Short mmCIF file of C-alpha atoms and ligand atoms in Angstrom, two decimals:
data_model
loop_
_atom_site.label_atom_id
_atom_site.label_comp_id
_atom_site.label_asym_id
_atom_site.label_seq_id
_atom_site.Cartn_x
_atom_site.Cartn_y
_atom_site.Cartn_z
CA MET A 56 -122.27 4.21 -66.85
CA SER A 57 -118.74 4.30 -65.56
CA LEU A 58 -116.53 2.67 -63.38
CA LYS A 59 -116.80 3.60 -59.89
CA ILE A 60 -115.68 2.08 -55.94
CA THR A 61 -117.88 -0.58 -54.58
CA ASN A 62 -116.00 -1.33 -51.36
CA VAL A 63 -112.79 -0.72 -49.89
CA LYS A 64 -111.43 -3.93 -47.59
CA ALA A 65 -108.45 -5.01 -45.69
CA ILE A 66 -107.10 -8.41 -45.65
CA LEU A 67 -105.37 -9.99 -42.56
CA THR A 68 -103.04 -13.25 -43.32
CA ALA A 69 -99.89 -13.91 -42.54
CA PRO A 70 -98.77 -17.10 -44.22
CA ALA A 71 -94.80 -17.14 -43.07
CA GLY A 72 -95.61 -16.45 -39.70
CA ILE A 73 -95.64 -12.63 -40.40
CA GLY A 74 -98.01 -10.84 -40.14
CA LEU A 75 -99.41 -8.62 -43.34
CA ILE A 76 -102.06 -6.91 -44.15
CA VAL A 77 -103.87 -6.11 -48.29
CA VAL A 78 -105.78 -3.85 -49.35
CA LYS A 79 -109.21 -5.13 -52.28
CA VAL A 80 -110.64 -2.44 -54.32
CA GLU A 81 -113.24 -3.54 -55.72
CA THR A 82 -115.68 -2.52 -58.35
CA SER A 83 -119.04 -1.47 -59.73
CA ASP A 84 -117.48 -3.56 -63.09
CA PRO A 85 -117.99 -7.49 -61.52
CA GLY A 86 -115.17 -9.24 -60.66
CA LEU A 87 -112.63 -5.99 -61.42
CA TYR A 88 -110.83 -5.17 -58.45
CA GLY A 89 -107.06 -4.50 -57.39
CA LEU A 90 -105.12 -5.32 -54.84
CA GLY A 91 -102.18 -2.89 -52.72
CA CYS A 92 -100.02 -4.01 -50.14
CA ALA A 93 -100.41 -1.57 -46.78
CA THR A 94 -98.21 -4.26 -44.29
CA TYR A 95 -97.30 -2.04 -41.21
CA THR A 96 -96.02 -5.69 -39.60
CA GLN A 97 -96.18 -3.91 -35.81
CA ARG A 98 -99.46 -2.66 -35.95
CA LEU A 99 -101.55 -4.63 -38.01
CA THR A 100 -105.12 -3.59 -36.64
CA PRO A 101 -105.41 0.25 -37.02
CA VAL A 102 -103.89 0.14 -40.89
CA LYS A 103 -106.81 -1.87 -40.99
CA ALA A 104 -109.19 0.08 -39.41
CA ALA A 105 -107.65 3.23 -41.31
CA VAL A 106 -108.57 1.28 -44.59
CA GLU A 107 -112.66 0.04 -43.80
CA ASP A 108 -113.64 2.70 -41.59
CA TYR A 109 -112.69 5.85 -43.19
CA LEU A 110 -110.39 5.39 -46.42
CA LYS A 111 -113.67 3.36 -47.58
CA PRO A 112 -116.35 5.92 -46.82
CA LEU A 113 -114.05 8.36 -48.50
CA LEU A 114 -113.83 6.10 -51.52
CA ILE A 115 -117.13 4.52 -52.91
CA GLY A 116 -118.91 6.11 -55.84
CA ARG A 117 -115.39 7.42 -56.56
CA ASP A 118 -113.60 6.65 -60.55
CA PRO A 119 -110.84 4.46 -59.86
CA SER A 120 -109.00 5.89 -62.55
CA ARG A 121 -108.39 9.49 -61.38
CA ILE A 122 -105.47 7.90 -58.83
CA GLU A 123 -103.49 10.58 -58.29
CA ASP A 124 -106.05 12.82 -57.35
CA ILE A 125 -107.05 9.89 -55.03
CA TRP A 126 -103.94 10.07 -53.41
CA HIS A 127 -103.79 13.29 -52.60
CA LEU A 128 -107.75 13.17 -51.12
CA CYS A 129 -106.42 10.20 -48.32
CA TYR A 130 -103.04 11.68 -48.04
CA LEU A 131 -105.10 15.56 -47.18
CA ASN A 132 -108.23 13.89 -45.97
CA SER A 133 -107.18 13.30 -42.29
CA TYR A 134 -105.93 16.37 -41.64
CA TRP A 135 -102.70 15.17 -39.89
CA ARG A 136 -100.52 13.15 -41.92
CA ASN A 137 -97.52 11.18 -42.06
CA SER A 138 -98.32 8.94 -40.03
CA GLY A 139 -96.93 4.63 -40.85
CA VAL A 140 -101.15 3.81 -39.67
CA LEU A 141 -102.14 6.11 -42.63
CA ASN A 142 -99.58 5.84 -44.98
CA ASN A 143 -99.90 2.25 -45.05
CA ALA A 144 -103.28 1.92 -45.56
CA ILE A 145 -103.12 5.16 -48.30
CA SER A 146 -100.71 2.26 -49.84
CA GLY A 147 -103.24 -0.12 -49.95
CA VAL A 148 -105.17 1.35 -52.05
CA ASP A 149 -102.86 3.70 -54.32
CA MET A 150 -101.59 -0.06 -55.49
CA ALA A 151 -104.73 -1.68 -55.89
CA LEU A 152 -105.43 1.50 -58.15
CA TRP A 153 -102.89 1.38 -60.11
CA ASP A 154 -103.72 -2.57 -60.20
CA ILE A 155 -107.40 -2.26 -61.46
CA LEU A 156 -105.49 0.32 -64.35
CA GLY A 157 -103.82 -2.48 -65.59
CA LYS A 158 -106.61 -4.94 -66.02
CA ARG A 159 -108.39 -2.38 -67.61
CA ALA A 160 -106.07 -1.74 -70.21
CA ASN A 161 -105.00 -5.17 -70.53
CA LEU A 162 -100.56 -4.70 -69.42
CA PRO A 163 -98.47 -5.10 -66.66
CA VAL A 164 -98.36 -2.05 -64.51
CA TYR A 165 -94.21 -1.65 -66.08
CA GLN A 166 -96.47 -1.47 -68.88
CA LEU A 167 -98.12 1.59 -68.25
CA LEU A 168 -94.83 3.09 -66.42
CA GLY A 169 -92.66 3.34 -69.38
CA GLY A 170 -92.49 -0.48 -70.12
CA ARG A 171 -89.24 -2.45 -69.47
CA ALA A 172 -85.80 -1.45 -68.57
CA ARG A 173 -84.94 -4.62 -68.38
CA GLU A 174 -85.73 -8.05 -68.26
CA ALA A 175 -85.23 -8.85 -64.69
CA ALA A 176 -84.33 -7.09 -60.93
CA ALA A 177 -80.92 -8.22 -59.42
CA VAL A 178 -81.80 -8.95 -55.75
CA TYR A 179 -80.37 -9.35 -52.78
CA ARG A 180 -80.76 -12.12 -49.61
CA HIS A 181 -79.10 -11.73 -46.70
CA ALA A 182 -76.71 -14.62 -44.41
CA ASP A 183 -76.03 -14.58 -40.81
CA GLY A 184 -74.60 -16.45 -38.50
CA ARG A 185 -73.22 -17.03 -35.09
CA ASP A 186 -69.63 -16.90 -35.80
CA PRO A 187 -68.25 -16.21 -39.37
CA GLU A 188 -67.28 -19.75 -40.20
CA GLU A 189 -70.96 -19.81 -40.08
CA VAL A 190 -71.56 -16.60 -41.84
CA LEU A 191 -69.27 -18.05 -44.46
CA ASP A 192 -71.17 -21.43 -44.35
CA ASN A 193 -74.54 -19.53 -44.92
CA VAL A 194 -73.09 -16.85 -48.00
CA LEU A 195 -71.63 -20.31 -50.15
CA ARG A 196 -75.62 -21.73 -50.22
CA LEU A 197 -76.66 -18.07 -51.54
CA ARG A 198 -73.78 -18.45 -54.07
CA GLU A 199 -75.20 -22.64 -55.10
CA GLU A 200 -78.77 -21.65 -54.92
CA GLY A 201 -77.35 -18.59 -57.85
CA TYR A 202 -77.71 -14.87 -55.41
CA HIS A 203 -74.71 -12.96 -56.56
CA TYR A 204 -75.39 -10.13 -53.26
CA ILE A 205 -75.67 -11.09 -50.50
CA ARG A 206 -76.28 -9.11 -47.04
CA CYS A 207 -73.83 -10.72 -44.28
CA GLN A 208 -74.56 -9.67 -40.65
CA ILE A 209 -73.24 -11.41 -37.70
CA GLY A 210 -75.81 -12.19 -34.52
CA GLY A 211 -78.42 -10.17 -36.13
CA TYR A 212 -78.64 -6.02 -35.92
CA GLY A 213 -76.58 -5.48 -33.55
CA GLY A 214 -74.04 -8.51 -32.93
CA ILE A 215 -73.03 -10.92 -30.97
CA GLY A 216 -69.95 -11.03 -28.70
CA ARG A 217 -69.45 -10.99 -25.36
CA GLU A 218 -72.79 -10.13 -22.95
CA PRO A 219 -72.92 -5.84 -22.29
CA LYS A 220 -71.92 -5.51 -18.80
CA LYS A 221 -75.42 -4.13 -17.17
CA PRO A 222 -76.32 -2.56 -14.10
CA GLN A 223 -78.19 -3.87 -11.26
CA GLY A 224 -81.70 -4.88 -11.56
CA ALA A 225 -81.64 -3.20 -15.38
CA LEU A 226 -84.93 -3.74 -17.15
CA PRO A 227 -85.59 -6.63 -19.53
CA GLY A 228 -84.85 -6.11 -23.58
CA ALA A 229 -82.89 -7.31 -26.41
CA TYR A 230 -79.01 -5.92 -25.30
CA TYR A 231 -76.10 -5.24 -26.91
CA ASP A 232 -72.60 -3.76 -27.71
CA PRO A 233 -71.68 -1.29 -30.42
CA ASP A 234 -68.05 -1.72 -29.46
CA VAL A 235 -68.68 -5.73 -29.93
CA TYR A 236 -70.69 -5.67 -32.90
CA MET A 237 -68.84 -2.79 -34.98
CA LEU A 238 -65.58 -5.74 -34.03
CA SER A 239 -67.22 -8.93 -34.89
CA VAL A 240 -68.75 -7.51 -37.86
CA GLN A 241 -65.24 -6.56 -39.21
CA LYS A 242 -63.63 -10.09 -38.05
CA MET A 243 -66.84 -11.80 -40.31
CA PHE A 244 -65.89 -9.53 -43.24
CA GLU A 245 -61.93 -10.51 -42.96
CA HIS A 246 -62.98 -13.97 -42.72
CA VAL A 247 -65.21 -13.99 -45.47
CA ARG A 248 -63.66 -11.85 -47.85
CA SER A 249 -59.93 -14.16 -47.17
CA ARG A 250 -62.02 -17.33 -48.51
CA LEU A 251 -64.39 -15.53 -50.84
CA GLY A 252 -62.05 -13.08 -52.56
CA PHE A 253 -63.95 -10.36 -54.23
CA GLU A 254 -65.77 -12.00 -56.57
CA LEU A 255 -69.73 -11.57 -55.22
CA ASN A 256 -71.44 -8.15 -53.94
CA LEU A 257 -71.30 -7.96 -49.83
CA LEU A 258 -73.61 -5.75 -48.57
CA HIS A 259 -74.09 -4.99 -44.71
CA ASP A 260 -76.69 -3.27 -42.58
CA ILE A 261 -76.21 -0.99 -39.51
CA HIS A 262 -79.72 -0.79 -38.87
CA GLU A 263 -78.93 2.57 -37.27
CA ARG A 264 -77.56 0.75 -34.41
CA LEU A 265 -75.03 3.37 -33.53
CA HIS A 266 -73.92 7.29 -32.84
CA PRO A 267 -73.71 9.24 -35.09
CA ILE A 268 -69.14 9.55 -35.37
CA GLU A 269 -69.32 5.19 -34.37
CA ALA A 270 -71.28 5.39 -37.69
CA VAL A 271 -68.60 7.16 -39.41
CA ARG A 272 -65.94 5.51 -38.11
CA PHE A 273 -67.78 2.14 -38.81
CA ALA A 274 -68.02 2.85 -42.29
CA LYS A 275 -64.67 3.84 -43.43
CA SER A 276 -63.04 0.57 -41.34
CA LEU A 277 -65.45 -2.01 -43.89
CA GLU A 278 -63.59 0.27 -46.80
CA PRO A 279 -61.61 -2.70 -47.59
CA TYR A 280 -64.07 -5.06 -47.71
CA ARG A 281 -65.50 -3.11 -51.28
CA LEU A 282 -69.09 -3.48 -50.21
CA PHE A 283 -71.93 -2.93 -52.33
CA PHE A 284 -74.02 -0.88 -49.93
CA LEU A 285 -73.93 -0.42 -46.28
CA GLU A 286 -77.59 -0.08 -45.22
CA ASP A 287 -79.62 2.04 -42.92
CA PRO A 288 -75.88 4.08 -40.87
CA LEU A 289 -78.39 6.70 -39.34
CA ALA A 290 -81.72 7.08 -37.48
CA PRO A 291 -83.68 9.58 -39.58
CA ASP A 292 -83.36 12.71 -37.24
CA GLN A 293 -79.69 12.78 -37.79
CA ILE A 294 -79.63 13.60 -42.01
CA GLU A 295 -76.36 15.80 -40.40
CA TRP A 296 -74.41 13.89 -40.33
CA PHE A 297 -74.36 11.54 -43.31
CA ARG A 298 -72.19 15.34 -45.02
CA GLN A 299 -69.30 12.90 -42.23
CA ILE A 300 -69.78 9.84 -43.73
CA ARG A 301 -69.20 10.72 -47.12
CA ALA A 302 -66.50 13.44 -45.57
CA HIS A 303 -64.51 10.23 -44.84
CA ALA A 304 -65.85 6.98 -46.30
CA ALA A 305 -65.21 5.86 -49.42
CA VAL A 306 -68.16 3.31 -49.11
CA PRO A 307 -71.91 3.73 -51.26
CA ILE A 308 -74.87 4.05 -48.78
CA ALA A 309 -78.22 3.10 -48.69
CA MET A 310 -81.17 5.11 -45.88
CA GLY A 311 -84.21 5.19 -45.98
CA GLU A 312 -86.29 2.30 -44.45
CA LEU A 313 -88.41 3.90 -41.46
CA TYR A 314 -88.41 7.27 -43.96
CA ASN A 315 -91.81 8.41 -44.43
CA ASN A 316 -92.27 12.15 -46.08
CA PRO A 317 -90.03 14.03 -48.44
CA VAL A 318 -88.90 16.28 -45.84
CA GLU A 319 -86.66 12.72 -44.81
CA TRP A 320 -85.23 12.69 -48.44
CA LYS A 321 -84.67 15.21 -50.22
CA GLN A 322 -81.99 16.98 -48.40
CA LEU A 323 -79.68 13.62 -48.96
CA ILE A 324 -80.38 13.43 -52.07
CA ALA A 325 -80.31 16.71 -53.83
CA GLU A 326 -76.94 16.94 -52.08
CA GLN A 327 -75.76 13.14 -53.13
CA LEU A 328 -75.06 12.30 -49.77
CA ILE A 329 -76.52 9.34 -50.84
CA ASP A 330 -76.06 5.99 -53.26
CA PHE A 331 -79.24 3.96 -52.74
CA ILE A 332 -82.56 5.37 -51.69
CA ARG A 333 -83.99 2.12 -50.33
CA VAL A 334 -88.07 3.01 -48.68
CA HIS A 335 -90.62 0.77 -48.26
CA ILE A 336 -92.72 1.69 -50.36
CA SER A 337 -95.61 1.01 -48.24
CA GLN A 338 -94.72 3.09 -45.90
CA ILE A 339 -94.47 5.94 -47.78
CA GLY A 340 -97.86 6.00 -49.12
CA GLY A 341 -97.70 3.45 -52.07
CA LEU A 342 -96.45 3.35 -55.91
CA THR A 343 -97.21 6.94 -56.61
CA PRO A 344 -95.47 8.57 -54.00
CA ALA A 345 -92.52 6.16 -55.12
CA ARG A 346 -92.27 6.41 -58.31
CA LYS A 347 -92.31 10.12 -58.20
CA LEU A 348 -88.93 9.41 -55.62
CA ALA A 349 -87.03 7.12 -58.01
CA ALA A 350 -88.05 9.95 -60.59
CA LEU A 351 -86.09 12.43 -58.35
CA CYS A 352 -83.22 10.29 -57.29
CA GLU A 353 -82.39 9.83 -60.95
CA ALA A 354 -81.99 13.22 -61.48
CA PHE A 355 -79.18 13.54 -58.79
CA SER A 356 -77.11 9.77 -59.74
CA VAL A 357 -78.77 8.27 -57.11
CA ARG A 358 -80.02 4.86 -57.32
CA THR A 359 -83.21 2.81 -56.32
CA ALA A 360 -83.32 -0.37 -53.29
CA TRP A 361 -86.29 -0.70 -52.39
CA HIS A 362 -86.72 -2.18 -48.98
CA GLY A 363 -88.04 -6.11 -49.66
CA PRO A 364 -88.47 -7.88 -46.36
CA GLY A 365 -91.00 -9.98 -44.62
CA ASP A 366 -93.11 -7.73 -43.44
CA VAL A 367 -93.58 -6.63 -47.47
CA SER A 368 -96.94 -8.82 -48.63
CA PRO A 369 -96.18 -10.49 -52.24
CA VAL A 370 -98.40 -7.83 -53.45
CA GLY A 371 -95.43 -5.22 -52.30
CA HIS A 372 -92.71 -7.67 -53.15
CA ALA A 373 -94.54 -7.49 -57.24
CA ALA A 374 -95.31 -3.38 -56.42
CA ASN A 375 -91.06 -3.21 -55.96
CA LEU A 376 -90.43 -5.43 -59.34
CA HIS A 377 -92.21 -3.61 -61.56
CA LEU A 378 -91.34 0.11 -60.35
CA ASP A 379 -87.09 -1.85 -60.63
CA LEU A 380 -87.96 -2.60 -63.97
CA VAL A 381 -88.94 0.17 -65.51
CA CYS A 382 -86.35 2.64 -63.48
CA HIS A 383 -83.76 3.60 -65.32
CA ASN A 384 -82.42 4.62 -62.04
CA PHE A 385 -82.60 0.40 -60.58
CA GLY A 386 -79.52 -0.81 -58.02
CA ILE A 387 -80.45 -3.65 -56.56
CA GLN A 388 -83.50 -5.27 -55.04
CA GLU A 389 -84.07 -6.70 -51.59
CA PHE A 390 -85.87 -10.20 -51.70
CA SER A 391 -86.23 -12.52 -48.71
CA GLY A 392 -88.60 -15.45 -50.31
CA PHE A 393 -91.56 -16.80 -51.04
CA ASN A 394 -92.55 -20.19 -48.55
CA ASP A 395 -95.77 -22.39 -50.62
CA ALA A 396 -97.45 -20.68 -48.40
CA LEU A 397 -96.98 -17.67 -49.49
CA ARG A 398 -97.14 -18.66 -53.11
CA GLU A 399 -100.60 -20.35 -52.33
CA VAL A 400 -102.27 -17.29 -50.88
CA PHE A 401 -100.85 -14.99 -53.40
CA PRO A 402 -100.97 -16.62 -57.26
CA GLY A 403 -98.87 -15.19 -59.10
CA CYS A 404 -95.52 -14.09 -57.03
CA PRO A 405 -92.51 -12.80 -58.70
CA GLU A 406 -90.14 -15.54 -59.63
CA VAL A 407 -86.45 -15.97 -58.37
CA ARG A 408 -84.34 -17.81 -60.80
CA ASN A 409 -79.91 -17.52 -61.02
CA GLY A 410 -79.98 -14.28 -58.38
CA TYR A 411 -82.51 -12.33 -60.55
CA LEU A 412 -86.77 -11.94 -60.09
CA TYR A 413 -88.99 -12.29 -62.80
CA ALA A 414 -92.40 -10.72 -63.12
CA ASN A 415 -94.86 -12.74 -64.84
CA ASP A 416 -97.32 -10.78 -68.35
CA ARG A 417 -100.16 -10.88 -66.69
CA PRO A 418 -102.94 -7.38 -66.54
CA GLY A 419 -101.86 -5.67 -63.22
CA PHE A 420 -99.44 -6.81 -61.08
CA GLY A 421 -100.08 -10.01 -62.12
CA ILE A 422 -101.22 -11.27 -58.84
CA ASP A 423 -104.13 -12.64 -56.35
CA ILE A 424 -105.36 -13.37 -53.64
CA ASP A 425 -107.56 -17.22 -52.17
CA GLU A 426 -109.07 -15.33 -49.35
CA THR A 427 -110.37 -18.58 -48.24
CA LEU A 428 -106.69 -19.13 -47.74
CA ALA A 429 -105.81 -16.69 -46.61
CA ALA A 430 -108.32 -16.77 -43.61
CA ARG A 431 -106.38 -20.13 -42.53
CA TYR A 432 -103.72 -18.17 -41.29
CA PRO A 433 -104.99 -15.51 -38.57
CA CYS A 434 -102.42 -12.52 -37.42
CA GLU A 435 -103.16 -11.68 -33.36
CA PRO A 436 -101.71 -8.56 -32.22
CA ALA A 437 -98.75 -8.79 -30.02
CA VAL A 438 -96.07 -7.47 -27.96
CA ILE A 439 -92.97 -6.43 -30.26
CA GLN A 440 -90.01 -7.80 -28.27
CA TRP A 441 -87.15 -7.31 -30.54
CA THR A 442 -87.63 -3.51 -30.63
CA GLN A 443 -86.77 -2.86 -27.65
CA ALA A 444 -82.70 -2.99 -27.70
CA ARG A 445 -80.64 -1.24 -25.05
CA LEU A 446 -77.29 -0.34 -24.59
CA PRO A 447 -75.09 -1.75 -22.19
CA ASP A 448 -76.78 0.87 -19.59
CA GLY A 449 -79.96 -0.60 -20.12
CA THR A 450 -80.77 2.82 -22.32
CA LEU A 451 -83.51 1.90 -25.22
CA TYR A 452 -82.28 2.39 -28.45
CA PRO A 453 -82.90 2.34 -32.43
CA PRO A 454 -83.62 -0.63 -32.78
MG1 MG B 1850 -82.83 -3.14 -43.53
#
């Protein structure tokens, strides 16, 4: 009898205090199942409902090996598409189907995708601090741990410095001043480079916090610090401005963690206006669209740098890594680390050694979930504060 999908469910868990969503697709072969990452931590319960109320009835009884067809079936079935909630739900199913395929073939997913182009993926870690000295201390600590790519921020996104001059009655929010931010980051890089020299690869994330012309000037001002890349300089609806950044600054640009769909990236890639694509793989719908995106990028000499923060589950990190291992145009992998609770809930987590992330050679993505343990770390929907970013006069701005 041919294999069929028998159940699809979404598992919510927060072993590191950040809500994660993992989809489990079960099959008619007892014990054969797949896992996929569907984490949209800011909107947990709508993803669970999309998976269990809509995708589950659509998929039960279907052949799990028809991954390409099932991806398009899920994508088109809602008629209206390209939402973060729906794409994450599809991603959970899509990765789980690749996991099942690998387990049936008794091969890691990276073998199904063409085999390893490298032994491990170089990762970057994140160093922050309240002043340049503290940033430097954290950079030195990460260097000591073996990392050779480090993203430097000061005071989180939006920087740190004098209190913004707000109008009377200004609404509450996460206030920041773009000028203070830009100057504090320049001072921080001046300090870090003056102490370290140029041996380490340093990165920085603007997180779309600037008006486009400010981002152009800021990118130009960072040229002397030889960044490995400058991340997310502009919002997804400001694509045309990338030509200005390109024209004025010889700084490698990484872009894309908020992207949902090819219309947002194809022009940037085809015109070679960015150097690294760094989408959040579950946000674009999973491994199937991500490997196509990587192939498109390869044709235009754009490298990959998949988004890898704490709100990607270890299953999602494993999927990132399997792509990193096979893509010729791999650039760098963002990595946030796993605490002990994550490693216990998700046996088979990728392992980092000396700044490189290694996959195990078990079938599929090589990672499992202990559902009993996962249930000990419940997720509660909460009002998100940090995305309520405001400019000094109180205007809301992308976080
Ligand atoms: Mg970022």
